[in-house]
PDB file of C-alpha atoms in Angstrom:
ATOM      1  CA  LEU D   1       0.000   0.000   0.000  1.00  0.00           C
ATOM      2  CA  ILE D   2       2.958   2.323   0.350  1.00  0.00           C
ATOM      3  CA  THR D   3       3.217   3.266  -3.256  1.00  0.00           C
ATOM      4  CA  MET D   4       6.647   4.669  -4.097  1.00  0.00           C
ATOM      5  CA  ASP D   5      10.356   4.166  -3.364  1.00  0.00           C
ATOM      6  CA  TRP D   6       9.842   4.249   0.382  1.00  0.00           C
ATOM      7  CA  CYS D   7       7.441   1.279   0.224  1.00  0.00           C
ATOM      8  CA  SER D   8      10.436  -0.877   1.077  1.00  0.00           C
ATOM      9  CA  LYS D   9      10.047   0.422   4.644  1.00  0.00           C
ATOM     10  CA  PHE D  10       6.959  -1.775   4.902  1.00  0.00           C
ATOM     11  CA  CYS D  11       7.998  -4.799   2.881  1.00  0.00           C
ATOM     12  CA  SER D  12      11.483  -6.191   3.179  1.00  0.00           C
ATOM     13  CA  SER D  13      12.301  -8.355   0.186  1.00  0.00           C
ATOM     14  CA  SER D  14      15.187 -10.099   1.928  1.00  0.00           C
ATOM     15  CA  GLY D  15      13.374 -12.068   4.607  1.00  0.00           C
ATOM     16  CA  HIS D  16      10.083 -13.067   6.145  1.00  0.00           C
ATOM     17  CA  LYS D  17       9.966 -10.493   8.956  1.00  0.00           C
ATOM     18  CA  ILE D  18       7.613  -7.519   8.683  1.00  0.00           C
ATOM     19  CA  ASN D  19       8.900  -4.632  10.789  1.00  0.00           C
ATOM     20  CA  PRO D  20       6.410  -1.732  11.007  1.00  0.00           C
ATOM     21  CA  PRO D  21       8.343   1.540  10.716  1.00  0.00           C
ATOM     22  CA  ALA D  22       8.494   4.272  13.318  1.00  0.00           C
ATOM     23  CA  GLY D  23       5.400   6.409  13.037  1.00  0.00           C
ATOM     24  CA  TRP D  24       3.263   3.402  12.055  1.00  0.00           C
ATOM     25  CA  LYS D  25       0.379   4.571  14.213  1.00  0.00           C
ATOM     26  CA  ASP D  26      -0.346   7.680  12.151  1.00  0.00           C
ATOM     27  CA  HIS D  27       1.567   6.625   9.021  1.00  0.00           C
ATOM     28  CA  ASN D  28       3.335   9.993   9.020  1.00  0.00           C
ATOM     29  CA  PHE D  29       6.702   8.750   7.771  1.00  0.00           C
ATOM     30  CA  SER D  30       9.812  10.887   7.587  1.00  0.00           C
ATOM     31  CA  ALA D  31      11.288   9.436   4.400  1.00  0.00           C
ATOM     32  CA  ASP D  32      12.083  11.764   1.517  1.00  0.00           C
ATOM     33  CA  GLU D  33       8.867  12.477  -0.314  1.00  0.00           C
ATOM     34  CA  PRO D  34       8.738  10.925  -3.807  1.00  0.00           C
ATOM     35  CA  LEU D  35       7.264  12.576  -6.857  1.00  0.00           C
ATOM     36  CA  MET D  36       3.532  12.509  -7.402  1.00  0.00           C
ATOM     37  CA  PRO D  37       1.522  10.591  -8.468  1.00  0.00           C
ATOM     38  CA  TRP D  38       1.731   7.720  -5.981  1.00  0.00           C
ATOM     39  CA  PHE D  39       0.602   4.395  -7.417  1.00  0.00           C
ATOM     40  CA  GLY D  40       0.906   0.776  -6.377  1.00  0.00           C
ATOM     41  CA  ILE D  41      -0.021  -2.109  -8.662  1.00  0.00           C
ATOM     42  CA  ASP D  42      -0.537  -5.862  -8.428  1.00  0.00           C
ATOM     43  CA  ILE D  43      -0.505  -7.487 -11.867  1.00  0.00           C
ATOM     44  CA  GLY D  44      -1.929 -10.970 -11.439  1.00  0.00           C
ATOM     45  CA  GLY D  45      -2.691 -13.704 -13.917  1.00  0.00           C
ATOM     46  CA  THR D  46      -6.332 -12.622 -14.218  1.00  0.00           C
ATOM     47  CA  LEU D  47      -6.755  -9.173 -12.661  1.00  0.00           C
ATOM     48  CA  VAL D  48      -4.744  -5.996 -12.269  1.00  0.00           C
ATOM     49  CA  LYS D  49      -5.316  -4.283  -8.916  1.00  0.00           C
ATOM     50  CA  LEU D  50      -4.288  -0.631  -8.810  1.00  0.00           C
ATOM     51  CA  VAL D  51      -4.179   1.684  -5.784  1.00  0.00           C
ATOM     52  CA  TYR D  52      -3.826   5.446  -6.203  1.00  0.00           C
ATOM     53  CA  PHE D  53      -3.171   7.982  -3.456  1.00  0.00           C
ATOM     54  CA  GLU D  54      -5.037  11.206  -4.292  1.00  0.00           C
ATOM     55  CA  PRO D  55      -3.638  14.138  -2.273  1.00  0.00           C
ATOM     56  CA  THR D  56      -6.334  16.319  -0.708  1.00  0.00           C
ATOM     57  CA  ASP D  57      -4.280  18.664   1.489  1.00  0.00           C
ATOM     58  CA  GLU D  58      -3.373  22.261   0.682  1.00  0.00           C
ATOM     59  CA  ARG D  59      -0.160  21.223  -1.064  1.00  0.00           C
ATOM     60  CA  VAL D  60      -2.166  19.663  -3.889  1.00  0.00           C
ATOM     61  CA  ASN D  61      -2.291  23.105  -5.517  1.00  0.00           C
ATOM     62  CA  SER D  62       1.463  23.236  -6.024  1.00  0.00           C
ATOM     63  CA  VAL D  63       2.861  23.128  -9.555  1.00  0.00           C
ATOM     64  CA  PRO D  64       3.427  20.731 -11.314  1.00  0.00           C
ATOM     65  CA  GLU D  65       1.601  18.436  -8.865  1.00  0.00           C
ATOM     66  CA  ALA D  66      -1.714  20.200  -9.472  1.00  0.00           C
ATOM     67  CA  GLU D  67      -1.637  19.505 -13.221  1.00  0.00           C
ATOM     68  CA  THR D  68      -0.866  15.809 -12.779  1.00  0.00           C
ATOM     69  CA  THR D  69      -3.560  15.446 -10.111  1.00  0.00           C
ATOM     70  CA  ARG D  70      -6.076  17.222 -12.336  1.00  0.00           C
ATOM     71  CA  LYS D  71      -5.394  14.838 -15.234  1.00  0.00           C
ATOM     72  CA  ILE D  72      -5.720  11.752 -13.061  1.00  0.00           C
ATOM     73  CA  ARG D  73      -8.920  13.057 -11.504  1.00  0.00           C
ATOM     74  CA  HIS D  74     -10.354  13.630 -14.986  1.00  0.00           C
ATOM     75  CA  TYR D  75      -9.406  10.302 -16.546  1.00  0.00           C
ATOM     76  CA  LEU D  76      -9.496   7.934 -13.566  1.00  0.00           C
ATOM     77  CA  LEU D  77     -11.600   9.418 -10.761  1.00  0.00           C
ATOM     78  CA  SER D  78     -14.428  10.992 -12.754  1.00  0.00           C
ATOM     79  CA  LYS D  79     -15.928   7.549 -13.352  1.00  0.00           C
ATOM     80  CA  THR D  80     -16.378   4.230 -11.578  1.00  0.00           C
ATOM     81  CA  ALA D  81     -16.338   1.979 -14.666  1.00  0.00           C
ATOM     82  CA  TYR D  82     -13.825   1.729 -17.496  1.00  0.00           C
ATOM     83  CA  GLY D  83     -14.925  -0.017 -20.664  1.00  0.00           C
ATOM     84  CA  ASP D  84     -16.670  -3.342 -20.170  1.00  0.00           C
ATOM     85  CA  SER D  85     -14.765  -4.674 -17.182  1.00  0.00           C
ATOM     86  CA  GLY D  86     -12.693  -2.001 -15.406  1.00  0.00           C
ATOM     87  CA  VAL D  87     -14.038  -0.903 -12.007  1.00  0.00           C
ATOM     88  CA  ARG D  88     -13.149   1.672  -9.357  1.00  0.00           C
ATOM     89  CA  ASP D  89     -14.401   0.299  -6.030  1.00  0.00           C
ATOM     90  CA  VAL D  90     -15.873   3.397  -4.394  1.00  0.00           C
ATOM     91  CA  ASN D  91     -16.996   1.373  -1.379  1.00  0.00           C
ATOM     92  CA  LEU D  92     -13.374   0.411  -0.682  1.00  0.00           C
ATOM     93  CA  GLN D  93     -11.761   3.851  -0.833  1.00  0.00           C
ATOM     94  CA  LEU D  94     -10.093   5.164   2.325  1.00  0.00           C
ATOM     95  CA  GLU D  95     -10.328   8.898   2.998  1.00  0.00           C
ATOM     96  CA  ASP D  96      -8.198  11.168   5.200  1.00  0.00           C
ATOM     97  CA  GLN D  97      -5.203   8.829   5.086  1.00  0.00           C
ATOM     98  CA  LYS D  98      -1.904  10.268   6.329  1.00  0.00           C
ATOM     99  CA  ILE D  99       1.007   8.828   4.369  1.00  0.00           C
ATOM    100  CA  ASN D 100       4.527  10.236   4.297  1.00  0.00           C
ATOM    101  CA  GLY D 101       3.377  13.553   5.698  1.00  0.00           C
ATOM    102  CA  ARG D 102       0.581  13.968   3.160  1.00  0.00           C
ATOM    103  CA  THR D 103      -3.192  13.631   3.573  1.00  0.00           C
ATOM    104  CA  GLY D 104      -5.328  12.087   0.873  1.00  0.00           C
ATOM    105  CA  THR D 105      -7.659   9.348  -0.336  1.00  0.00           C
ATOM    106  CA  LEU D 106      -6.701   5.829  -1.379  1.00  0.00           C
ATOM    107  CA  HIS D 107      -8.594   4.703  -4.491  1.00  0.00           C
ATOM    108  CA  PHE D 108      -8.792   1.074  -5.626  1.00  0.00           C
ATOM    109  CA  ILE D 109      -9.163   0.175  -9.306  1.00  0.00           C
ATOM    110  CA  ARG D 110      -9.256  -3.255 -10.956  1.00  0.00           C
ATOM    111  CA  PHE D 111      -9.381  -4.449 -14.531  1.00  0.00           C
ATOM    112  CA  PRO D 112      -8.509  -7.638 -16.458  1.00  0.00           C
ATOM    113  CA  THR D 113      -4.825  -8.266 -17.011  1.00  0.00           C
ATOM    114  CA  SER D 114      -5.589  -8.587 -20.712  1.00  0.00           C
ATOM    115  CA  SER D 115      -6.362  -4.836 -20.666  1.00  0.00           C
ATOM    116  CA  MET D 116      -2.929  -3.909 -19.302  1.00  0.00           C
ATOM    117  CA  PRO D 117      -1.548  -2.865 -22.728  1.00  0.00           C
ATOM    118  CA  GLY D 118      -4.518  -0.508 -23.154  1.00  0.00           C
ATOM    119  CA  PHE D 119      -3.921   0.956 -19.697  1.00  0.00           C
ATOM    120  CA  ILE D 120      -0.276   1.597 -20.542  1.00  0.00           C
ATOM    121  CA  ALA D 121      -1.311   3.265 -23.812  1.00  0.00           C
ATOM    122  CA  LEU D 122      -3.812   5.506 -21.985  1.00  0.00           C
ATOM    123  CA  THR D 123      -1.238   6.474 -19.372  1.00  0.00           C
ATOM    124  CA  LYS D 124       1.231   7.400 -22.092  1.00  0.00           C
ATOM    125  CA  SER D 125      -1.186   9.318 -24.345  1.00  0.00           C
ATOM    126  CA  LYS D 126      -2.708  11.375 -21.513  1.00  0.00           C
ATOM    127  CA  GLY D 127       0.559  12.135 -19.743  1.00  0.00           C
ATOM    128  CA  LEU D 128      -0.512  10.578 -16.439  1.00  0.00           C
ATOM    129  CA  ALA D 129       3.004   9.475 -15.494  1.00  0.00           C
ATOM    130  CA  PRO D 130       5.613  12.216 -14.974  1.00  0.00           C
ATOM    131  CA  ASN D 131       9.287  11.557 -15.590  1.00  0.00           C
ATOM    132  CA  SER D 132      11.227   9.502 -13.048  1.00  0.00           C
ATOM    133  CA  SER D 133       8.128   8.084 -11.331  1.00  0.00           C
ATOM    134  CA  THR D 134       8.537   4.823  -9.455  1.00  0.00           C
ATOM    135  CA  VAL D 135       5.645   2.439  -8.922  1.00  0.00           C
ATOM    136  CA  CYS D 136       5.774  -0.396  -6.405  1.00  0.00           C
ATOM    137  CA  ALA D 137       4.601  -3.478  -8.267  1.00  0.00           C
ATOM    138  CA  THR D 138       3.964  -7.109  -7.421  1.00  0.00           C
ATOM    139  CA  GLY D 139       2.603 -10.169  -9.177  1.00  0.00           C
ATOM    140  CA  GLY D 140       3.933 -12.020 -12.203  1.00  0.00           C
ATOM    141  CA  GLY D 141       3.013  -9.141 -14.493  1.00  0.00           C
ATOM    142  CA  ALA D 142       5.451  -6.856 -12.691  1.00  0.00           C
ATOM    143  CA  HIS D 143       8.179  -8.637 -14.639  1.00  0.00           C
ATOM    144  CA  LYS D 144       6.194  -9.136 -17.848  1.00  0.00           C
ATOM    145  CA  TYR D 145       5.306  -5.450 -18.281  1.00  0.00           C
ATOM    146  CA  ASP D 146       8.489  -3.957 -16.874  1.00  0.00           C
ATOM    147  CA  SER D 147       9.992  -3.124 -20.261  1.00  0.00           C
ATOM    148  CA  ALA D 148       6.700  -1.737 -21.602  1.00  0.00           C
ATOM    149  CA  CYS D 149       6.469   0.703 -18.697  1.00  0.00           C
ATOM    150  CA  GLN D 150       9.957   1.995 -19.367  1.00  0.00           C
ATOM    151  CA  SER D 151       8.465   3.794 -22.385  1.00  0.00           C
ATOM    152  CA  LEU D 152       6.434   5.814 -19.858  1.00  0.00           C
ATOM    153  CA  SER D 153       9.573   6.795 -17.928  1.00  0.00           C
ATOM    154  CA  LEU D 154       8.217   4.587 -15.148  1.00  0.00           C
ATOM    155  CA  LYS D 155      10.306   2.298 -13.003  1.00  0.00           C
ATOM    156  CA  PHE D 156       8.773  -0.767 -11.392  1.00  0.00           C
ATOM    157  CA  LYS D 157      10.043  -1.440  -7.877  1.00  0.00           C
ATOM    158  CA  LYS D 158       9.203  -5.127  -7.665  1.00  0.00           C
ATOM    159  CA  MET D 159       7.975  -6.230  -4.248  1.00  0.00           C
ATOM    160  CA  ASP D 160       7.439  -9.701  -2.808  1.00  0.00           C
ATOM    161  CA  GLU D 161       3.744 -10.542  -3.135  1.00  0.00           C
ATOM    162  CA  LEU D 162       3.345 -12.279   0.218  1.00  0.00           C
ATOM    163  CA  HIS D 163       5.159  -9.519   2.113  1.00  0.00           C
ATOM    164  CA  THR D 164       2.871  -6.896   0.610  1.00  0.00           C
ATOM    165  CA  LEU D 165      -0.164  -9.056   1.409  1.00  0.00           C
ATOM    166  CA  ILE D 166       0.700  -9.327   5.109  1.00  0.00           C
ATOM    167  CA  SER D 167       1.624  -5.653   5.502  1.00  0.00           C
ATOM    168  CA  GLY D 168      -1.551  -4.687   3.629  1.00  0.00           C
ATOM    169  CA  ILE D 169      -3.687  -6.705   6.048  1.00  0.00           C
ATOM    170  CA  GLN D 170      -2.016  -4.950   8.979  1.00  0.00           C
ATOM    171  CA  TYR D 171      -2.693  -1.560   7.405  1.00  0.00           C
ATOM    172  CA  ILE D 172      -6.356  -2.205   6.570  1.00  0.00           C
ATOM    173  CA  LEU D 173      -7.179  -3.647   9.989  1.00  0.00           C
ATOM    174  CA  LYS D 174      -5.711  -0.559  11.658  1.00  0.00           C
ATOM    175  CA  GLN D 175      -7.730   1.737   9.390  1.00  0.00           C
ATOM    176  CA  ASN D 176     -11.125   0.029   9.550  1.00  0.00           C
ATOM    177  CA  SER D 177     -12.192  -2.287  12.348  1.00  0.00           C
ATOM    178  CA  LEU D 178     -15.084  -3.565  10.205  1.00  0.00           C
ATOM    179  CA  GLU D 179     -12.787  -5.120   7.598  1.00  0.00           C
ATOM    180  CA  ALA D 180     -12.568  -8.411   9.522  1.00  0.00           C
ATOM    181  CA  PHE D 181     -15.582 -10.690   9.927  1.00  0.00           C
ATOM    182  CA  TYR D 182     -16.441 -14.329  10.545  1.00  0.00           C
ATOM    183  CA  TYR D 183     -19.328 -16.698   9.817  1.00  0.00           C
ATOM    184  CA  THR D 184     -21.545 -18.125  12.547  1.00  0.00           C
ATOM    185  CA  ASP D 185     -22.887 -21.649  11.951  1.00  0.00           C
ATOM    186  CA  PRO D 186     -21.025 -21.901   8.638  1.00  0.00           C
ATOM    187  CA  LEU D 187     -22.356 -25.397   7.891  1.00  0.00           C
ATOM    188  CA  ASN D 188     -26.009 -24.417   8.315  1.00  0.00           C
ATOM    189  CA  ASN D 189     -27.398 -22.593   5.271  1.00  0.00           C
ATOM    190  CA  GLU D 190     -30.424 -21.335   7.190  1.00  0.00           C
ATOM    191  CA  THR D 191     -28.652 -19.831  10.201  1.00  0.00           C
ATOM    192  CA  CYS D 192     -25.249 -18.977   8.735  1.00  0.00           C
ATOM    193  CA  LYS D 193     -24.504 -15.254   8.768  1.00  0.00           C
ATOM    194  CA  SER D 194     -21.499 -12.959   8.826  1.00  0.00           C
ATOM    195  CA  GLU D 195     -20.512 -11.075  11.975  1.00  0.00           C
ATOM    196  CA  PHE D 196     -17.916  -8.322  12.302  1.00  0.00           C
ATOM    197  CA  LEU D 197     -15.102  -8.962  14.743  1.00  0.00           C
ATOM    198  CA  THR D 198     -15.534  -6.577  17.668  1.00  0.00           C
ATOM    199  CA  SER D 199     -12.146  -7.316  19.197  1.00  0.00           C
ATOM    200  CA  ARG D 200      -8.767  -6.247  17.869  1.00  0.00           C
ATOM    201  CA  VAL D 201      -7.179  -8.675  15.423  1.00  0.00           C
ATOM    202  CA  ASP D 202      -3.538  -9.314  16.259  1.00  0.00           C
ATOM    203  CA  PRO D 203      -1.170 -12.154  15.329  1.00  0.00           C
ATOM    204  CA  PRO D 204      -0.929 -15.053  15.552  1.00  0.00           C
ATOM    205  CA  TYR D 205      -3.331 -15.918  12.731  1.00  0.00           C
ATOM    206  CA  LEU D 206      -3.526 -17.809   9.460  1.00  0.00           C
ATOM    207  CA  VAL D 207      -3.933 -16.058   6.123  1.00  0.00           C
ATOM    208  CA  VAL D 208      -5.496 -18.077   3.304  1.00  0.00           C
ATOM    209  CA  ASN D 209      -4.935 -16.205   0.052  1.00  0.00           C
ATOM    210  CA  VAL D 210      -7.060 -17.603  -2.782  1.00  0.00           C
ATOM    211  CA  GLY D 211      -6.408 -16.303  -6.279  1.00  0.00           C
ATOM    212  CA  SER D 212      -4.900 -17.989  -9.326  1.00  0.00           C
ATOM    213  CA  GLY D 213      -3.280 -20.210  -6.704  1.00  0.00           C
ATOM    214  CA  VAL D 214      -3.774 -20.777  -2.977  1.00  0.00           C
ATOM    215  CA  SER D 215      -1.242 -19.863  -0.280  1.00  0.00           C
ATOM    216  CA  ILE D 216      -1.742 -20.567   3.434  1.00  0.00           C
ATOM    217  CA  LEU D 217       0.496 -18.421   5.631  1.00  0.00           C
ATOM    218  CA  ALA D 218       1.077 -18.648   9.373  1.00  0.00           C
ATOM    219  CA  VAL D 219       1.731 -15.169  10.819  1.00  0.00           C
ATOM    220  CA  ALA D 220       3.450 -15.115  14.218  1.00  0.00           C
ATOM    221  CA  GLU D 221       3.211 -12.544  17.005  1.00  0.00           C
ATOM    222  CA  ASP D 222       6.367 -10.754  15.819  1.00  0.00           C
ATOM    223  CA  HIS D 223       4.789 -10.396  12.326  1.00  0.00           C
ATOM    224  CA  SER D 224       7.133 -12.962  10.825  1.00  0.00           C
ATOM    225  CA  PHE D 225       5.391 -15.498   8.616  1.00  0.00           C
ATOM    226  CA  ARG D 226       5.900 -18.787   6.843  1.00  0.00           C
ATOM    227  CA  ARG D 227       4.026 -20.594   4.107  1.00  0.00           C
ATOM    228  CA  VAL D 228       2.566 -23.760   5.570  1.00  0.00           C
ATOM    229  CA  SER D 229       0.508 -25.069   2.654  1.00  0.00           C
ATOM    230  CA  GLY D 230      -1.090 -24.196  -0.665  1.00  0.00           C
ATOM    231  CA  THR D 231      -1.886 -25.230  -4.212  1.00  0.00           C
ATOM    232  CA  ARG D 232      -1.131 -23.932  -7.674  1.00  0.00           C
ATOM    233  CA  ARG D 233      -4.699 -23.285  -8.742  1.00  0.00           C
ATOM    234  CA  GLY D 234      -7.531 -21.448  -6.998  1.00  0.00           C
ATOM    235  CA  TYR D 235     -11.159 -20.839  -7.888  1.00  0.00           C
ATOM    236  CA  VAL D 236     -12.050 -17.443  -6.427  1.00  0.00           C
ATOM    237  CA  SER D 237     -10.117 -14.299  -5.568  1.00  0.00           C
ATOM    238  CA  ARG D 238     -10.388 -13.843  -1.840  1.00  0.00           C
ATOM    239  CA  THR D 239      -8.195 -13.428   1.214  1.00  0.00           C
ATOM    240  CA  LEU D 240      -9.325 -15.142   4.410  1.00  0.00           C
ATOM    241  CA  LEU D 241      -7.838 -14.288   7.791  1.00  0.00           C
ATOM    242  CA  LEU D 242      -8.239 -16.977  10.445  1.00  0.00           C
ATOM    243  CA  ALA D 243      -7.396 -15.419  13.798  1.00  0.00           C
ATOM    244  CA  ASN D 244      -5.620 -17.273  16.614  1.00  0.00           C
ATOM    245  CA  TRP D 245      -5.564 -20.647  14.884  1.00  0.00           C
ATOM    246  CA  LEU D 246      -1.874 -21.333  15.345  1.00  0.00           C
TER     247      LEU D 246
END
């Protein structure tokens, strides 16, 4: 979720330990501020998931940031659907987020991976990517489309997918307590219903990530994790968090 060069503060690519940075509570990091716009992208086998940080503080009026923000707002944020299958999930957006000393809104966009070439063409033709921008990217497509994005003067900072998954869960749970829920009487179709967790969700827990493949991760109290099981093929795209099952 941390969308530029300093995203490595969240997601170490050298090991399996997630160390939240100083200032984690308010996400007001002291790293050098990267150029706008701030994007993060997960290019999977089926879907591309894009997150965009839209600045909303008074500094958004600075030049040239204002021009770039205006273009993105016009082409990406003025609509919730793109073509036949692209979607901006308005119900998922997070407002008043403080990241790297800036305040803004996190927007979440998804579209089929087959539309990635069209997205790159749109970004290039509309000038949505300024020179020397770095985008944190994960998924197999981060390697596949690396060279294509160089034509946009973009640099992909490739991140480990499982590290970003775990740190993303930590971030979302701290931002919205209603993101975690469970099913009561899951084997009874008549009485089964979802209930929000009212207590704080802390490790240890299991994460079952179901996408093109399935990965089951055991997350320990110190936020380290290990893959305990999984398969190569999945059937739905969903992340399940099973608290205190270690």
